[in-house]
Coordinates of C-alpha atoms and ligand atoms in Angstrom, one line a residue:
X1 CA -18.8 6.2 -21.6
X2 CA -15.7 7.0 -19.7
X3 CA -14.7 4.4 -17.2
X4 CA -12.8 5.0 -13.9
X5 CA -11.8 2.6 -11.7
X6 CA -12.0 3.8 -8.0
X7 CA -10.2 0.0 -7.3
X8 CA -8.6 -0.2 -3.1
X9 CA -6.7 -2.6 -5.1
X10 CA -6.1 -4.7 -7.2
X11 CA -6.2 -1.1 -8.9
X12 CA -5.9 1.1 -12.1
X13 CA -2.6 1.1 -13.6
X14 CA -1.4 4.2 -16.0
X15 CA -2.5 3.8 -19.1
X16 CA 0.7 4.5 -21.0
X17 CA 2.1 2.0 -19.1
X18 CA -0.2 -0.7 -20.4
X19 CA 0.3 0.5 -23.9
X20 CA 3.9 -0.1 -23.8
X21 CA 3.6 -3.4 -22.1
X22 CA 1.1 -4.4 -24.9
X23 CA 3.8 -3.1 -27.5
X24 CA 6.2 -5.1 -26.3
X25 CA 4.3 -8.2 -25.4
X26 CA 4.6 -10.5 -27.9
X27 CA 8.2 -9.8 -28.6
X28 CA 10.0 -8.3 -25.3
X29 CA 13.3 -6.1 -26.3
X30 CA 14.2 -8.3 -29.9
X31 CA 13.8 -11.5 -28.0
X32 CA 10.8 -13.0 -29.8
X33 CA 9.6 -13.7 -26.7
X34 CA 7.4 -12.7 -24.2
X35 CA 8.2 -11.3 -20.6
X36 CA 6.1 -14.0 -19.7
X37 CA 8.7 -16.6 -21.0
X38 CA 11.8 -15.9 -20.2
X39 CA 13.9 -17.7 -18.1
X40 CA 14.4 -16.0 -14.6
X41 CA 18.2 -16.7 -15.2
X42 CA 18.2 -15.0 -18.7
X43 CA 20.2 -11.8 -19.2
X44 CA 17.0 -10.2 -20.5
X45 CA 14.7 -11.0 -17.1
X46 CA 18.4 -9.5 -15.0
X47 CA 18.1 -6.5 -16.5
X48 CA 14.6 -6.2 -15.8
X49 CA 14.7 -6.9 -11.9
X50 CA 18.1 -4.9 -11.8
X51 CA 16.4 -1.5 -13.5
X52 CA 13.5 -2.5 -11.4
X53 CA 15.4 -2.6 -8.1
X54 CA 17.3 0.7 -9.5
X55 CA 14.4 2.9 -10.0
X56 CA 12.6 2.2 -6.7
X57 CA 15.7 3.2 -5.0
X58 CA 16.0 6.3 -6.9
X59 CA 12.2 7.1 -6.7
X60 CA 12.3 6.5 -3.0
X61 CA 16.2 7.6 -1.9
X62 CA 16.8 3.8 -0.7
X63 CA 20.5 4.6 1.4
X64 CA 22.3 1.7 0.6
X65 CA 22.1 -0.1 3.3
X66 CA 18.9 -1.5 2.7
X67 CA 18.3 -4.2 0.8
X68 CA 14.9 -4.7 -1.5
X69 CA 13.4 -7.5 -1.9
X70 CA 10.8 -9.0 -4.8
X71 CA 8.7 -11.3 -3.0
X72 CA 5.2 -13.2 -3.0
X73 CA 2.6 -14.4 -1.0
X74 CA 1.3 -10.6 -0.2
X75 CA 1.4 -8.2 2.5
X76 CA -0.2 -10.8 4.2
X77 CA 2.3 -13.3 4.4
X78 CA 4.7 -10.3 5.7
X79 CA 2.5 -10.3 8.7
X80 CA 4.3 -13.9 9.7
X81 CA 7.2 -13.7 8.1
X82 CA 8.0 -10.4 10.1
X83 CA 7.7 -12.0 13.4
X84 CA 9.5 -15.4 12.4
X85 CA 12.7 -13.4 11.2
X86 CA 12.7 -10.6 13.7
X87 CA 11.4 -11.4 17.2
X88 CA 12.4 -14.5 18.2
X89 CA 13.4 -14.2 22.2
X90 CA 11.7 -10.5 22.2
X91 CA 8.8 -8.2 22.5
X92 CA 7.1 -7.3 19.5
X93 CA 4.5 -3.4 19.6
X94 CA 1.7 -3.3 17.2
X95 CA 0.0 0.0 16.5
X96 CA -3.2 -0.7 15.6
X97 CA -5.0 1.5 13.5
X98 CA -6.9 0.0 10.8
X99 CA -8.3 -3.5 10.0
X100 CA -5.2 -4.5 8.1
X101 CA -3.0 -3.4 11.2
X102 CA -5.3 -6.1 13.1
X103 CA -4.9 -8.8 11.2
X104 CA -1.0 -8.6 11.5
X105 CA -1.1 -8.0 15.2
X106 CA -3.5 -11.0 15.2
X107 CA -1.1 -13.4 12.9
X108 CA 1.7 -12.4 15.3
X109 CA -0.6 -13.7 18.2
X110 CA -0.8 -16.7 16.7
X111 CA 2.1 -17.4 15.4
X112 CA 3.7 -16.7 19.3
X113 CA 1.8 -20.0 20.5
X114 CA 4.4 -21.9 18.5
X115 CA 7.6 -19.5 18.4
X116 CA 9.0 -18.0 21.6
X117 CA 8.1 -13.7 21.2
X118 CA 5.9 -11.8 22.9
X119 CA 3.5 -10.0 20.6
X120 CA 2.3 -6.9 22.4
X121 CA -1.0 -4.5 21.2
X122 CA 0.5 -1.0 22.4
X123 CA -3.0 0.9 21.1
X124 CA -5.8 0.1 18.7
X125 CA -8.2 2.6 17.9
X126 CA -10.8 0.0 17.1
X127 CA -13.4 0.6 19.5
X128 CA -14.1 3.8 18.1
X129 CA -14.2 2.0 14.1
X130 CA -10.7 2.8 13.5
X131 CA -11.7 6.7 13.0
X132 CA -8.1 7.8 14.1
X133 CA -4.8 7.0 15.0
X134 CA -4.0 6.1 18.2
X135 CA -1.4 7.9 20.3
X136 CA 1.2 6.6 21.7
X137 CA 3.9 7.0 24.3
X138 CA 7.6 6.4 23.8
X139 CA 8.4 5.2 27.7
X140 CA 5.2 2.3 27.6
X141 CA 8.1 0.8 25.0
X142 CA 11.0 -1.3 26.3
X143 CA 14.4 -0.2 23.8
X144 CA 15.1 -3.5 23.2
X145 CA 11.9 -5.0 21.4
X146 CA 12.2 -6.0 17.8
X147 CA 10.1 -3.9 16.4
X148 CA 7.1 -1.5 16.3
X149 CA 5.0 -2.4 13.3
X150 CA 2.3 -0.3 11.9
X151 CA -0.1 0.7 9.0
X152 CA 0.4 3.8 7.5
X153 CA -2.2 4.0 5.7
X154 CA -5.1 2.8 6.5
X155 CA -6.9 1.2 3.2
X156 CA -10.4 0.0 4.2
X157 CA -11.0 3.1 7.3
X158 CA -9.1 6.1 4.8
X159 CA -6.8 7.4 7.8
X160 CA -3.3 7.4 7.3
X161 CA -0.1 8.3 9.4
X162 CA 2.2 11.4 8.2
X163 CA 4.9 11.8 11.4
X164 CA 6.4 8.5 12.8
X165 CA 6.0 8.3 16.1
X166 CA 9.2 8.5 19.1
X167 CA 9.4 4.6 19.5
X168 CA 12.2 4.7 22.2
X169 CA 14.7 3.7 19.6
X170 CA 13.0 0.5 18.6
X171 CA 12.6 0.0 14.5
X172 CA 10.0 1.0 12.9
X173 CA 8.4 -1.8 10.3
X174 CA 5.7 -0.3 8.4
X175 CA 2.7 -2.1 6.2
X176 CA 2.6 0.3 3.0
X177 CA 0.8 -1.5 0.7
X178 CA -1.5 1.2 0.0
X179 CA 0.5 4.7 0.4
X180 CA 3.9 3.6 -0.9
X181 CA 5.0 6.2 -3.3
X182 CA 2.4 8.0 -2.6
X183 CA 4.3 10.1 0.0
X184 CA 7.4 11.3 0.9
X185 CA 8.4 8.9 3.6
X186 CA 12.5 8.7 5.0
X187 CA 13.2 4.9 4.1
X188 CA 15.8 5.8 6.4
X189 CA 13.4 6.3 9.3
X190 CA 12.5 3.0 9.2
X191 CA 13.9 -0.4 9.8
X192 CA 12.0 -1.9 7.5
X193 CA 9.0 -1.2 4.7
X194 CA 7.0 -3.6 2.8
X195 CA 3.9 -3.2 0.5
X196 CA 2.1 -5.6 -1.7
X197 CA 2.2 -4.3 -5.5
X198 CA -1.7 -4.5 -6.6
X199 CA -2.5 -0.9 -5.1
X200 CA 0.1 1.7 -6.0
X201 CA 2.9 -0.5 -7.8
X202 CA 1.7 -2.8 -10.3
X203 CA -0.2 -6.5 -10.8
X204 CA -0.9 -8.5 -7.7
X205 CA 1.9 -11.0 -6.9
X206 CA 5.0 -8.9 -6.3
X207 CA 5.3 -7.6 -2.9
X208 CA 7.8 -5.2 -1.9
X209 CA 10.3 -5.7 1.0
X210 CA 13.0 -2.7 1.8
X211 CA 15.0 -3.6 5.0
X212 CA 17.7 -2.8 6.3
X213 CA 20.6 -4.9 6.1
X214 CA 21.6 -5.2 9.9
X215 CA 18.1 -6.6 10.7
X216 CA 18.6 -9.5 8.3
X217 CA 18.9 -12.7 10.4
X218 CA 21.9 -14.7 11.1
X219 CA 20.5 -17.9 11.8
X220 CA 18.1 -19.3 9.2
X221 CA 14.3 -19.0 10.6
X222 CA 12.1 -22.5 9.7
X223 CA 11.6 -22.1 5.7
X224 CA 14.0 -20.7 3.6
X225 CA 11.2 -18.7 1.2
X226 CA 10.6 -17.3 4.4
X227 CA 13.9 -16.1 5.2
X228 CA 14.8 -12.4 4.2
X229 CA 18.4 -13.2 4.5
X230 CA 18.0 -16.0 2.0
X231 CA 15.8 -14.0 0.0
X232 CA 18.4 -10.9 0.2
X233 CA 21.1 -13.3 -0.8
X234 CA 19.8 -14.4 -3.9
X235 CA 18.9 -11.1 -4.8
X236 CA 15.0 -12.3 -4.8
X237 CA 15.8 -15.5 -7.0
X238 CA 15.7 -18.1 -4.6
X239 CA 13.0 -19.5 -6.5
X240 CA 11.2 -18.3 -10.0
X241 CA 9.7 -14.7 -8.7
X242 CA 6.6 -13.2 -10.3
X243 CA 8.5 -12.3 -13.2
X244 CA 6.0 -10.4 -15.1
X245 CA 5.0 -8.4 -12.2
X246 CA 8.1 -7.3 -11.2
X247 CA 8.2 -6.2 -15.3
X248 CA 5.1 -4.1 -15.2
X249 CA 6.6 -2.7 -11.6
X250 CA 9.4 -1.5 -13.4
X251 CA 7.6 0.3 -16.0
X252 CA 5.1 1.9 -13.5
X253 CA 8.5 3.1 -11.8
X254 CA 9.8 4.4 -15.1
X255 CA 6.5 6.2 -15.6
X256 CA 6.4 7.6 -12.1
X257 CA 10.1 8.9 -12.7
X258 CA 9.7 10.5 -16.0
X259 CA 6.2 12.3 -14.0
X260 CA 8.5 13.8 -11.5
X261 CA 8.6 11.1 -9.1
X262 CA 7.2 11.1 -5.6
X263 CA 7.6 15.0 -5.0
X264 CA 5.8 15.2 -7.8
X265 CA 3.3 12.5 -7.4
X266 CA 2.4 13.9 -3.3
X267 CA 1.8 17.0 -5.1
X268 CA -0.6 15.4 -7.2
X269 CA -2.7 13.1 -4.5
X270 CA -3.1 16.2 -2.4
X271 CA -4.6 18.0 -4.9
X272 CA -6.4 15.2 -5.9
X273 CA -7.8 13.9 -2.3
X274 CA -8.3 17.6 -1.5
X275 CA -11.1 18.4 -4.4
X276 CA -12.8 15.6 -2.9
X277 CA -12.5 16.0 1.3
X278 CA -13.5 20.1 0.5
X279 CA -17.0 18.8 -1.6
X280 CA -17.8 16.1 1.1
X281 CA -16.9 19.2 3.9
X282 CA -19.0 21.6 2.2
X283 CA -21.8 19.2 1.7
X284 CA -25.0 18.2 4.2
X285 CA -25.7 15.2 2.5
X286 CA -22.1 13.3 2.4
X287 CA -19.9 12.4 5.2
X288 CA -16.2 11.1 5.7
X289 CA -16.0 9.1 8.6
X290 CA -12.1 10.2 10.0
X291 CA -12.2 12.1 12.8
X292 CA -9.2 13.9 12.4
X293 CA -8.6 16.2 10.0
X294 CA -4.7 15.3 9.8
X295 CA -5.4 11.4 9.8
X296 CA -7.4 11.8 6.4
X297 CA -5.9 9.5 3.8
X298 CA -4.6 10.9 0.7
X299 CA -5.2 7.8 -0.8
X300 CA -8.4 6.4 0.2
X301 CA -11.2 8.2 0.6
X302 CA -14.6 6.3 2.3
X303 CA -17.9 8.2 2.6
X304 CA -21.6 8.2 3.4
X305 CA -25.1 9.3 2.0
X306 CA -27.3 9.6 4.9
X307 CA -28.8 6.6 5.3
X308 CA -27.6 2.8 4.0
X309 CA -30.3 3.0 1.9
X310 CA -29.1 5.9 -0.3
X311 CA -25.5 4.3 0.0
X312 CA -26.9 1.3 -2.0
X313 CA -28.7 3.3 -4.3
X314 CA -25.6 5.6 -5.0
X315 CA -23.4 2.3 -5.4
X316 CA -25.6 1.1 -7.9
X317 CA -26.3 4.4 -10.1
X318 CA -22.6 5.1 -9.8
X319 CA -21.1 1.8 -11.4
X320 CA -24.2 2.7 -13.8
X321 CA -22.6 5.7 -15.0
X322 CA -19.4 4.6 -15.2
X323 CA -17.8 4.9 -11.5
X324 CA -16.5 1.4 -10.8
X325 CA -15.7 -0.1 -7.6
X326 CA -16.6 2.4 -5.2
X327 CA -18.8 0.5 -2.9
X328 CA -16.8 0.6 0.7
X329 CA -15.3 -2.4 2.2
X330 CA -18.0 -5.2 2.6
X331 CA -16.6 -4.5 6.8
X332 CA -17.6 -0.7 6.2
X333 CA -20.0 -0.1 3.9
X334 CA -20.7 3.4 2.1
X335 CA -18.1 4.3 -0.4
X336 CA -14.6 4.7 -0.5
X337 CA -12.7 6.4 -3.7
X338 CA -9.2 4.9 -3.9
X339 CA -7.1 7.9 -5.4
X340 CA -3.9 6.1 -6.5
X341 CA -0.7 7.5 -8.0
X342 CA -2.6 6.4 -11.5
X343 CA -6.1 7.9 -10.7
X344 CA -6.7 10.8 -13.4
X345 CA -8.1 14.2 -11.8
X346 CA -10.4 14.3 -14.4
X347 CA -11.9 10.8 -12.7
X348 CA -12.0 13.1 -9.2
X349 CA -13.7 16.1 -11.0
X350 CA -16.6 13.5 -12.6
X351 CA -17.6 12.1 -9.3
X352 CA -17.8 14.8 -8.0
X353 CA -20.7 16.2 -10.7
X354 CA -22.1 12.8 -10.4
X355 CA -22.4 13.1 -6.6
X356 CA -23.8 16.4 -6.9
X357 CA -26.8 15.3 -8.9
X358 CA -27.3 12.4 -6.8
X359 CA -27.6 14.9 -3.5
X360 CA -29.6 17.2 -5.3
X361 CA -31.9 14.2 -6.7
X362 CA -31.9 12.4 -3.1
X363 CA -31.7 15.2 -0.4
X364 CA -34.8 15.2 2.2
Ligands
LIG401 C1 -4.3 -4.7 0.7 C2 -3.6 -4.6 1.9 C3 -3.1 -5.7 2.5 C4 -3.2 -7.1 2.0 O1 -2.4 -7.3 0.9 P1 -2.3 -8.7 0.2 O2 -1.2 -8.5 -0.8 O3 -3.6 -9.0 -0.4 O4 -1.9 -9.7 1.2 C5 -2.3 -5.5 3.7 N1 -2.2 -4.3 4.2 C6 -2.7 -3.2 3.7 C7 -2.5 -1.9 4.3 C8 -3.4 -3.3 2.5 O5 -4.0 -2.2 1.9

């Protein structure tokens, strides 16, 4: 039986990428050694992190004066370490769009009872169940705030945000995690990008910081893994990084470049995610739950049967037959087919036969 794995994340990595890092695992480039055992000083490891660093600035036209950082702890410890380096003495907007978009603006809240900022929820579209993306308004936002941080894409609700909005100036920071490379964003448009690795990147562990330079601090904040500038300084070797992470980042890089890299990639999610939205639009039985058309994810895709009932039943028949991990967020329910860089068309095409037979087994 042919597996897919509809993983939000961690998710499915290309397969020729695994092969190669299985060919070269128990003796990486005449070393004798594994990836996994090298020093984080050798010359071998600083080629690694350097090509590393190299590719996702090609793949994703990095200008130069943004550094990229290979750090840990997650997107989620981006949602503190965001507001310790950049708002101190300032207001800090939070477009609020999704569940993950919540939990930063609500680690900011928190973290604001102890260090002087002024964390400030410009719109949240949670009342309606994060169906959309909120508008908002460049003059509600004061030009000199540290930052407006958003989501754009949405990984549990399956919305996600194509045009940036006017912010009055102020920098954008945007949570990626689950559309970087995905689309064609301007790095330049932004002030500063992160994502962790486990959804369209690589293993978990490795998150991905891309700021730019002028936003680095100048004083050091409390910790110094905390500190970009100390981070960007050391060129992400502060302390021993994920090493093997960053590895398999690199060859999912080199893999994405040979493919035809993000042009090639947006191309390929579109046509992807599109096969799937145009079955669910045509069909009675299955429903998306987005709104608006233009806020549909690319990269996430939830859905309903018409009752919970049949959601359950689907759920279980489909990890039967081979469609893994496509039960919805436990805070959602229904489905929700994550469509990575690495997910196969073919994968799309099966599901959609599968989900066919189960409407015409299951409709009233
Ligand atoms: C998965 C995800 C996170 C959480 O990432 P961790 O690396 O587990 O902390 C944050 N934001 C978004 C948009 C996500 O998809």
């Amino acid at each position: 039986m042919t597996i897919y794995n509809f993983s939000a994340g961690p998710a499915v990595l290309p397969k020729e990428v695994l092969k190669k890092a299985q060919a070269e695992f128990l003796n990486y480039a005449d070393t004798q050694m594994s990836v996994m055992e090298l020093s984080h000083r050798s010359i071998a490891f600083d080629q690694i992190i350097k090509d590393a660093e190299h590719l996702l600035r090609e793949l994703m036209a990095i200008p130069d004066n943004y550094k990229v950082l290979f750090l840990q702890g997650g997107a989620s410890t981006q949602f503190s370490m965001i507001p310790l380096n950049l708002a101190k003495g300032k207001k800090a907007y939070y477009l609020v769009a999704g569940s993950w978009g919540k939990k930063a603006y609500s680690e900011a809240v928190k973290l604001s009872k102890t260090i002087p900022f002024e964390p400030i929820l410009l719109a949240s579209s949670e009342e309606d169940g994060f169906n959309h993306i909120p508008e908002i308004s460049a003059k509600d936002i004061a030009s000199d705030a540290a930052y407006l941080h958003l989501t754009t894409n949405n990984t549990i609700e399956g919305t996600a945000l194509y045009e940036l909005p006017d912010t009055n100036g102020v920098p954008i920071i945007a949570d990626m995690s689950s559309n970087i490379l995905a689309f064609p964003y301007q790095v330049s448009d932004f002030g500063m990008i992160y994502a962790g690795a486990q959804k369209n990147i690589g293993p978990a562990g490795v998150t991905i910081v891309i700021i730019r330079e002028d936003l680095l601090n100048t004083e050091p904040v409390l910790s110094s893994m905390l500190d970009y500038r100390i981070q960007a300084d050391s060129q992400s070797l502060y302390n021993t990084p994920p090493t093997f992470g960053i590895y398999m980042a690199k060859l999912v890089f080199e893999w994405l470049k040979d493919l035809g890299g993000v042009t090639e990639m947006t191309k390929q999610n579109q046509e992807k995610s599109a096969l799937l939205y145009d079955f669910i639009d045509q069909s009675d039985f299955y429903q998306n739950p987005v709104l608006n058309k233009e806020n549909r994810s690319l990269s996430n895709i939830p859905f309903t049967t018409p009752s919970k009932v049949l959601d359950d039943k689907f759920n279980q028949e489909a990890d039967l037959a081979g469609f893994k991990n496509i039960k919805g967020h436990r805070s959602v329910g229904g489905m929700r087919a994550s469509l990575y860089n690495a997910f196969p068309k073919e994968g799309v095409h099966a599901l959609i036969e599968f989900m066919k037979a189960f409407e015409e087994a299951n409709k009233a």
